[in-house]
Amino acid sequence: MSQRFQSYINGEWIAGNGSEPDENPSDLDRPVGEYGQADAVLTAQAVEAAAAAWPKWSLSTPQQRADILDAVGSEILARKEELGRLLATEEGKTLPESIGEAARAGQIFKFFAGEALRIPGEKLASTRPGVDVEITREPVGVVGIIAPWNFPLAIPAWKIAPALAYGNTVVFKPAEIVPGCAWALAEILSRAGLPAGVFNMVIGAGRVVGAAMVEHPSLDALSFTGSVPTGNGLLRQAAARGLKIQLEMGGKNPLVVLADADLDKAVECAVNGAYFSTGQRCTASSRLIVENAVYDEFAARMRKRLAQIKVGNPLEAGIDIGPVASLAQLETDLSYIKAGHEDGGELLFGGERIEIATRGHFLEPTLFAAKPEHRIAREEIFGPVAALLRADDYEHALALANDTRFGLCAGIVTNSLKHATHFKRHAQAGMVMVNLPTAGVDPHVPFGGRKGSSYGPREQGRYAVEFYTTVKTAYTAA
Ligand code: NAD
């Protein structure tokens, strides 16, 4: 077992120094396995291996890269049930959600297999006679990838696949609590035909491995998804040494419900967006902003619907919500429930831990009637805890929706074309949803936010080319 989760450096599996148990948040007495811990020295070796492999890999043909990424995508898709089971066990999403995420990861590899063959460029007429101007895209170099735990297959996929597609080499650091999914993905990549050093994975603590990666002079770019404090710290380090960086961070996403909305649809959007995946999605609807005229009716329907939600082992059929992913996250959730009470919020549903047959981090879906200034209405919680806010009218709802330092996703449920159109234009967010939950995006279009949620170019879809390539302008005279 101790050999199972090793780091992958320069084409070899390396055990590292010591190991840590990989917790199963649904059954604390049955860990997923043990995983070796890499240190700063191994991390430096991984970056150096990636730097040594880059000159040749950067000149590989688009077809070679497309074939490898396509094969990786096919294998992930063929094994989506097995990978989904691992994800559900390790991270705690329900099995259908986990299988869906595994499939998403496979589709992303296939999408970028195609993109490797479609690297864009331009040819323009020069302002000078007899001169041609070509604008081409070249790989950036060694790309560091630091990922969070909440989408342990999809987020690594949407960073690793474009990095490789555009000819970069990779050092990937997964989050501490999901080494199993990272290992499974690395194992597939290790058999896909990549030359040694092109893809490396280093398992270990963020403050050790992540820090060593970002400080290494051979790292050319860093793509990070995670919390605001970690991201802002990395941004300062990157600025100090001129490192290209992309950050996807937290959210406090609003879902506005107008008086003209189909309330059944509004409740389903709210329950899905706020509570599915245990509320552990950066795009989760953690602020439900409801127009006064339907506020009481909406609150009553939410209570009724939440009473039907089944929390339990994510591998069991019929379970809607699995456990909180870790003890640390559970403690954060409980501290915000306490803050909800302390700030004068009215608990409308939930608020308590749940015991099941196994020891795990289970928590009731929790809804507070809150005021905009309450901590639960302002700070990212990242758990199944939502704040219900009252709005006088559409304008007030929009103002409340934008009254946040975050700007990842904003949703509205309405039958008014006028308000939907206005909201799409005026919501201060990178993504807007009309009559849909705030969480749940397509893999082939840009993903990312504004304000304190994101920094740098968008991820995913054709827009990923911006971060993973650098532009060259070449002038030619006959
Ligand atoms: P986190 O910031 O604690 O950790 C993210 C990653 O950074 C982990 O791999 C961690 O090991 C690493 N890390 C920690 N300290 C580091 C350091 N000093 N140097 C380098 N790396 C370091 O975040 P998390 O708890 O894993 O994830 C939850 C957060 O991620 C939430 O805030 C959520 O909103 C955000 N998230 C955002 C998006 C998005 O696309 N906007 C998507 C998913 C999750």
XYZ file of C-alpha atoms and ligand atoms in Angstrom:
522
model
C 0.000 0.000 0.000
C 2.781 2.466 0.942
C 4.073 2.276 -2.633
C 0.735 3.047 -4.149
C 0.778 6.826 -4.211
C 4.207 7.975 -5.272
C 5.365 11.083 -7.009
C 6.213 10.856 -10.713
C 9.423 12.627 -11.650
C 11.384 12.389 -14.917
C 9.536 9.245 -15.953
C 10.031 7.415 -12.639
C 7.916 6.734 -9.573
C 9.616 8.159 -6.475
C 8.475 7.345 -2.936
C 9.624 10.557 -1.212
C 10.293 10.985 2.484
C 7.745 9.286 4.709
C 4.071 8.986 3.920
C 0.684 10.290 5.002
C -2.668 8.487 5.129
C -5.238 9.485 2.524
C -8.469 9.976 4.457
C -11.885 8.709 3.407
C -14.228 11.444 4.692
C -17.204 9.043 4.724
C -15.424 6.372 6.748
C -12.513 7.647 8.805
C -11.644 4.123 9.941
C -10.897 3.007 6.368
C -8.370 5.337 4.727
C -8.005 5.218 0.942
C -4.278 4.461 1.255
C -0.879 5.900 2.130
C 0.977 8.350 -0.052
C 4.626 9.324 -0.150
C 5.577 12.908 0.635
C 7.884 14.755 -1.725
C 10.092 17.520 -0.357
C 11.714 20.660 -1.761
C 14.637 18.673 -3.217
C 12.373 16.322 -5.178
C 10.277 19.266 -6.314
C 13.396 20.969 -7.667
C 14.281 17.726 -9.479
C 10.822 17.679 -11.055
C 11.161 21.278 -12.291
C 14.646 20.542 -13.628
C 13.411 17.408 -15.415
C 10.617 19.455 -16.988
C 13.126 22.137 -18.036
C 15.442 19.535 -19.592
C 12.570 17.899 -21.499
C 11.135 21.162 -22.796
C 13.376 22.051 -25.776
C 12.590 18.780 -27.565
C 8.945 18.600 -26.474
C 8.352 22.196 -27.569
C 9.242 21.076 -31.088
C 7.077 17.940 -31.035
C 4.467 17.846 -33.773
C 0.879 18.856 -33.051
C -0.176 15.393 -34.245
C 2.098 13.680 -31.702
C 0.600 15.753 -28.893
C -2.951 15.312 -30.186
C -2.579 11.524 -30.316
C -1.251 11.349 -26.755
C -3.972 13.602 -25.313
C -6.656 11.730 -27.231
C -5.425 8.406 -25.833
C -5.437 9.821 -22.294
C -8.987 11.091 -22.796
C -10.145 7.722 -24.158
C -8.710 5.820 -21.220
C -10.270 8.177 -18.667
C -13.652 7.860 -20.395
C -13.380 4.066 -20.563
C -12.562 3.947 -16.825
C -14.954 6.676 -15.655
C -16.903 4.389 -13.264
C -13.750 3.169 -11.522
C -12.204 6.649 -11.366
C -15.527 8.069 -10.210
C -15.627 5.544 -7.374
C -12.160 6.578 -6.271
C -13.150 10.245 -6.418
C -16.367 9.651 -4.430
C -14.433 7.728 -1.784
C -11.583 10.197 -1.494
C -13.316 13.573 -1.912
C -16.908 12.699 -1.002
C -18.954 13.781 -4.040
C -21.846 11.445 -4.792
C -21.060 8.614 -7.182
C -23.065 10.061 -10.114
C -21.377 13.459 -9.634
C -17.983 11.768 -9.396
C -18.471 9.667 -12.520
C -19.630 12.830 -14.266
C -16.456 14.602 -13.197
C -14.284 11.727 -14.437
C -16.089 11.851 -17.794
C -15.562 15.610 -17.881
C -11.825 15.107 -17.372
C -11.749 12.670 -20.313
C -13.681 15.080 -22.532
C -11.274 17.895 -21.668
C -8.270 15.830 -22.779
C -10.079 15.070 -26.030
C -10.993 18.725 -26.555
C -7.363 19.791 -26.180
C -6.213 16.929 -28.417
C -8.149 18.788 -31.114
C -6.824 22.179 -30.040
C -3.228 20.941 -30.438
C -4.031 20.747 -34.170
C -5.612 24.217 -34.266
C -2.977 26.489 -32.748
C -3.987 29.906 -34.016
C -1.818 32.503 -35.729
C -2.215 35.541 -37.976
C -0.582 37.004 -41.021
C -1.019 40.734 -41.595
C 0.164 43.203 -44.169
C 2.946 45.387 -42.822
C 2.722 49.154 -42.801
C 6.020 49.029 -44.730
C 6.283 47.949 -48.376
C 7.770 44.520 -49.057
C 7.409 43.328 -45.474
C 5.221 40.532 -44.090
C 4.133 40.267 -40.468
C 3.364 36.915 -38.866
C 1.949 36.485 -35.387
C 2.494 33.004 -33.988
C 2.030 31.308 -30.636
C 4.801 29.341 -28.940
C 4.791 27.334 -25.717
C 5.697 29.202 -22.530
C 8.078 26.559 -21.135
C 7.811 24.776 -17.792
C 4.325 25.213 -16.353
C 3.626 24.636 -12.667
C 0.114 23.492 -11.833
C -1.233 23.812 -8.288
C -4.722 22.381 -7.838
C -7.376 22.374 -5.100
C -9.175 19.325 -3.732
C -12.752 19.976 -4.784
C -12.497 18.813 -8.423
C -9.566 16.422 -8.124
C -9.841 15.083 -11.687
C -11.451 17.893 -13.690
C -9.303 20.821 -12.533
C -5.963 19.028 -13.072
C -7.312 17.938 -16.481
C -8.247 21.452 -17.540
C -4.746 22.670 -16.700
C -2.571 19.692 -17.728
C -4.301 19.079 -21.079
C -3.843 22.605 -22.528
C -0.336 22.882 -21.062
C 0.731 19.752 -22.960
C -1.354 20.512 -26.064
C 0.513 23.772 -26.670
C 3.949 22.201 -26.141
C 4.759 23.006 -22.520
C 6.185 20.633 -19.941
C 4.405 20.247 -16.605
C 5.004 19.933 -12.882
C 1.664 19.169 -11.227
C 1.058 19.491 -7.488
C -2.289 18.115 -6.325
C -4.012 19.197 -3.102
C -2.951 17.282 -0.002
C -6.240 15.468 0.604
C -6.737 14.028 -2.909
C -3.515 12.246 -3.895
C -5.412 9.151 -5.044
C -7.145 10.884 -7.962
C -3.921 12.707 -8.861
C -1.998 9.458 -8.801
C -4.567 7.720 -11.022
C -4.378 10.556 -13.550
C -0.563 10.585 -13.463
C -0.494 6.833 -13.930
C -2.571 7.156 -17.105
C -0.317 9.966 -18.367
C 2.788 7.896 -17.529
C 1.708 5.250 -20.090
C 0.556 7.637 -22.806
C 3.828 7.993 -24.696
C 5.117 11.254 -23.222
C 8.932 11.485 -23.136
C 10.459 11.389 -19.627
C 10.252 14.746 -17.849
C 7.425 16.171 -19.970
C 4.842 15.476 -17.266
C 5.783 15.306 -13.577
C 3.620 15.044 -10.484
C 4.833 15.925 -7.008
C 2.702 14.910 -4.026
C 3.218 16.859 -0.814
C 2.342 19.818 1.371
C 1.575 23.132 -0.306
C 3.909 25.127 1.898
C 6.782 22.728 0.991
C 6.195 21.471 -2.552
C 4.137 24.417 -3.821
C 6.568 26.920 -2.364
C 9.624 25.098 -3.796
C 7.972 25.000 -7.201
C 7.158 28.693 -7.385
C 10.608 29.698 -6.162
C 12.459 27.581 -8.729
C 14.094 29.813 -11.375
C 13.336 27.313 -14.175
C 9.576 27.579 -13.683
C 8.167 29.753 -16.492
C 4.466 29.944 -15.606
C 2.122 28.930 -12.800
C -1.562 28.045 -13.019
C -3.206 27.983 -9.606
C -6.699 27.190 -8.399
C -7.437 27.426 -4.698
C -8.210 29.856 -1.922
C -7.773 33.623 -1.938
C -5.051 33.782 0.744
C -2.868 31.159 -0.980
C -3.453 32.699 -4.404
C -2.613 36.211 -3.261
C 0.577 34.973 -1.598
C 1.610 33.259 -4.839
C 0.783 36.414 -6.807
C 3.214 38.428 -4.664
C 5.942 35.801 -5.140
C 5.283 35.667 -8.878
C 5.419 39.450 -9.205
C 8.725 39.563 -7.336
C 10.372 37.281 -9.890
C 8.336 38.091 -13.026
C 6.589 34.723 -13.269
C 3.596 34.416 -15.599
C 0.661 33.482 -13.361
C -3.021 32.652 -13.576
C -5.184 32.429 -10.450
C -8.681 31.015 -9.985
C -9.831 31.574 -6.430
C -12.910 31.867 -4.284
C -16.455 33.005 -4.838
C -19.525 34.281 -2.996
C -21.872 33.691 -5.841
C -25.359 35.217 -5.823
C -28.509 33.572 -7.145
C -31.210 36.208 -7.631
C -34.833 35.038 -7.579
C -37.317 37.572 -8.959
C -41.029 37.697 -8.168
C -41.925 36.587 -11.711
C -39.773 33.425 -11.505
C -41.056 29.862 -11.725
C -40.545 29.133 -8.022
C -40.142 25.382 -8.488
C -37.312 26.088 -10.903
C -35.859 28.668 -8.516
C -35.832 26.187 -5.621
C -34.162 23.503 -7.756
C -31.524 25.982 -8.946
C -30.899 27.086 -5.363
C -30.691 23.570 -3.910
C -28.440 22.331 -6.690
C -26.224 25.414 -6.683
C -25.904 25.832 -2.937
C -25.778 22.260 -1.666
C -24.847 19.685 -4.288
C -21.233 18.542 -4.072
C -21.649 19.516 -0.388
C -21.477 23.204 -1.386
C -17.787 22.703 -2.145
C -17.798 24.310 -5.562
C -16.183 27.665 -6.267
C -19.335 28.465 -8.262
C -21.728 27.434 -5.443
C -24.686 29.772 -4.834
C -23.943 30.869 -1.302
C -26.173 33.970 -1.406
C -29.827 33.471 -2.350
C -31.220 36.958 -3.032
C -35.001 36.835 -3.240
C -37.455 39.589 -4.151
C -39.686 40.566 -1.260
C -42.968 39.572 -2.924
C -41.967 35.863 -3.076
C -39.453 35.727 -0.201
C -41.702 33.960 2.345
C -43.041 31.487 -0.196
C -39.504 30.734 -1.454
C -38.221 30.232 2.121
C -41.081 27.832 2.887
C -40.470 25.824 -0.279
C -36.729 25.669 0.419
C -37.355 24.227 3.894
C -39.682 21.614 2.436
C -37.213 20.676 -0.302
C -34.197 20.556 2.037
C -36.107 18.161 4.318
C -36.120 15.688 1.388
C -32.346 15.877 0.805
C -30.488 12.710 1.796
C -27.006 13.145 3.251
C -24.839 10.031 3.538
C -22.229 7.755 2.039
C -21.668 9.035 -1.521
C -21.307 5.497 -2.873
C -24.877 4.601 -1.872
C -27.736 4.982 -4.334
C -30.210 7.766 -3.574
C -27.760 9.956 -1.655
C -27.945 13.639 -2.656
C -25.038 15.010 -0.633
C -21.883 13.278 0.604
C -19.611 14.334 3.454
C -17.625 17.503 3.900
C -14.226 16.664 2.392
C -12.035 17.128 5.472
C -12.106 17.856 9.192
C -10.555 21.278 8.552
C -13.362 22.175 6.120
C -16.003 20.816 8.526
C -14.603 23.016 11.307
C -14.760 26.016 8.954
C -18.392 25.215 8.094
C -19.349 24.848 11.771
C -17.576 28.101 12.646
C -19.657 29.907 10.020
C -22.855 28.330 11.340
C -21.861 29.747 14.747
C -21.152 33.118 13.110
C -24.589 32.983 11.466
C -26.205 32.712 14.906
C -23.882 35.291 16.507
C -24.553 37.886 13.803
C -28.313 37.560 14.309
C -29.240 35.315 11.368
C -32.349 33.133 11.646
C -31.636 29.444 11.107
C -34.241 28.204 8.612
C -32.868 24.688 8.139
C -30.067 22.362 9.265
C -27.032 23.546 11.191
C -26.090 20.216 12.785
C -23.658 17.390 12.128
C -25.150 14.065 11.029
C -24.134 10.651 12.351
C -24.332 7.639 10.043
C -23.144 4.044 10.470
C -19.521 5.017 9.702
C -17.494 7.826 11.258
C -17.403 10.726 8.798
C -17.696 14.484 8.288
C -21.419 14.714 7.552
C -23.290 17.994 7.881
C -26.920 18.994 7.285
C -27.620 21.386 4.401
C -27.964 24.677 6.239
C -29.962 27.792 5.383
C -29.952 31.078 7.270
C -32.133 34.120 6.777
C -29.359 36.708 6.900
C -28.526 40.367 6.398
C -26.027 41.506 3.739
C -23.506 42.540 6.410
C -23.451 39.123 8.136
C -20.238 37.119 7.788
C -22.111 34.192 6.218
C -23.308 36.599 3.521
C -19.883 38.103 2.836
C -17.152 35.473 3.251
C -16.621 32.303 1.247
C -17.570 29.288 3.392
C -17.096 26.483 0.843
C -19.601 24.186 2.509
C -23.339 23.383 2.484
C -24.288 26.671 4.166
C -26.243 29.376 2.323
C -27.537 32.839 3.250
C -31.026 33.942 2.213
C -31.235 37.707 1.595
C -34.314 39.846 1.026
C -34.413 42.338 -1.877
C -36.973 45.126 -2.389
C -36.983 44.840 -6.182
C -34.776 43.911 -9.167
C -32.468 46.939 -8.814
C -31.918 46.193 -5.144
C -31.277 42.498 -5.927
C -28.682 43.443 -8.552
C -26.971 45.830 -6.127
C -26.841 43.100 -3.469
C -25.536 40.575 -6.027
C -22.663 42.917 -6.919
C -21.949 43.914 -3.311
C -19.028 41.507 -2.888
C -15.293 41.473 -3.422
C -15.725 38.272 -5.467
C -16.936 37.965 -9.056
C -16.880 34.374 -10.252
C -20.473 33.510 -11.182
C -23.871 35.199 -10.789
C -27.294 33.686 -11.466
C -30.832 34.924 -11.901
C -34.152 33.068 -12.050
C -36.751 35.116 -13.871
C -39.272 34.991 -16.686
C -38.526 38.589 -17.622
C -36.421 38.951 -20.752
C -35.815 42.570 -19.779
C -34.361 41.714 -16.379
C -32.426 38.693 -17.647
C -30.845 40.822 -20.383
C -30.004 43.628 -17.956
C -28.549 41.152 -15.438
C -26.327 39.489 -18.048
C -24.819 42.892 -18.848
C -24.573 44.325 -15.329
C -23.706 41.368 -13.069
C -20.056 41.873 -12.074
C -19.000 38.283 -12.640
C -17.010 36.255 -15.144
C -19.929 33.896 -15.704
C -23.690 34.541 -15.638
C -26.478 31.968 -15.461
C -30.118 32.649 -16.390
C -32.642 30.107 -15.062
C -29.776 27.730 -14.242
C -27.819 26.929 -11.063
C -24.651 29.026 -10.653
C -22.604 25.812 -10.576
C -22.350 23.634 -13.689
C -20.353 24.812 -16.703
C -19.439 23.517 -20.148
C -15.889 22.253 -20.790
C -15.368 23.964 -24.147
C -15.951 27.620 -23.206
C -13.999 30.040 -21.014
C -14.152 29.696 -17.248
C -13.119 32.330 -14.750
C -14.087 35.379 -12.782
C -13.523 39.045 -12.041
C -12.648 41.147 -9.011
C -11.091 39.098 -6.193
C -12.018 35.725 -7.735
C -9.482 35.513 -10.547
C -6.294 36.929 -11.942
C -4.896 36.525 -15.432
C -6.321 34.956 -18.579
C -9.358 32.668 -18.587
C -9.100 28.891 -18.401
C -10.705 26.301 -20.681
C -11.976 26.295 -24.218
C -10.035 28.105 -26.924
C -9.261 30.909 -24.461
C -6.768 28.633 -22.649
C -4.294 29.377 -25.451
C -3.694 32.814 -23.950
C -2.045 31.537 -20.780
C -0.280 28.461 -22.127
C 1.401 30.188 -25.073
C 3.423 33.313 -25.680
C 2.989 35.447 -28.784
C 5.750 36.078 -31.302
C 5.586 38.777 -33.986
C 7.921 38.087 -36.917
C 8.695 40.562 -39.727
C 10.039 39.275 -43.044
C 11.362 41.301 -45.970
C 11.744 39.571 -49.303
P -5.892 26.072 -0.856
O -5.535 27.456 -1.266
O -5.795 25.713 0.561
O -4.960 25.027 -1.634
C -4.876 25.025 -3.046
C -3.550 24.412 -3.436
O -2.497 25.299 -3.043
C -3.258 23.071 -2.775
O -2.653 22.211 -3.717
C -2.291 23.452 -1.682
O -1.445 22.406 -1.312
C -1.510 24.563 -2.346
N -0.801 25.459 -1.421
C -1.118 25.763 -0.151
N -0.218 26.617 0.364
C 0.693 26.871 -0.604
C 1.857 27.692 -0.697
N 2.275 28.423 0.328
N 2.531 27.714 -1.862
C 2.110 27.009 -2.919
N 1.023 26.203 -2.889
C 0.312 26.142 -1.750
O -7.354 25.794 -1.454
P -8.231 24.449 -1.287
O -8.755 24.428 0.105
O -7.494 23.273 -1.811
O -9.412 24.722 -2.308
C -10.554 25.446 -1.970
C -10.523 26.821 -2.593
O -10.363 26.699 -4.000
C -11.802 27.599 -2.407
O -11.501 28.932 -2.047
C -12.450 27.556 -3.778
O -13.309 28.628 -4.055
C -11.273 27.565 -4.657
N -11.607 27.047 -5.977
C -11.689 27.944 -7.012
C -12.024 27.513 -8.270
C -12.064 28.474 -9.397
O -11.912 28.061 -10.536
N -12.272 29.758 -9.165
C -12.277 26.154 -8.502
C -12.214 25.274 -7.427
C -11.870 25.737 -6.167
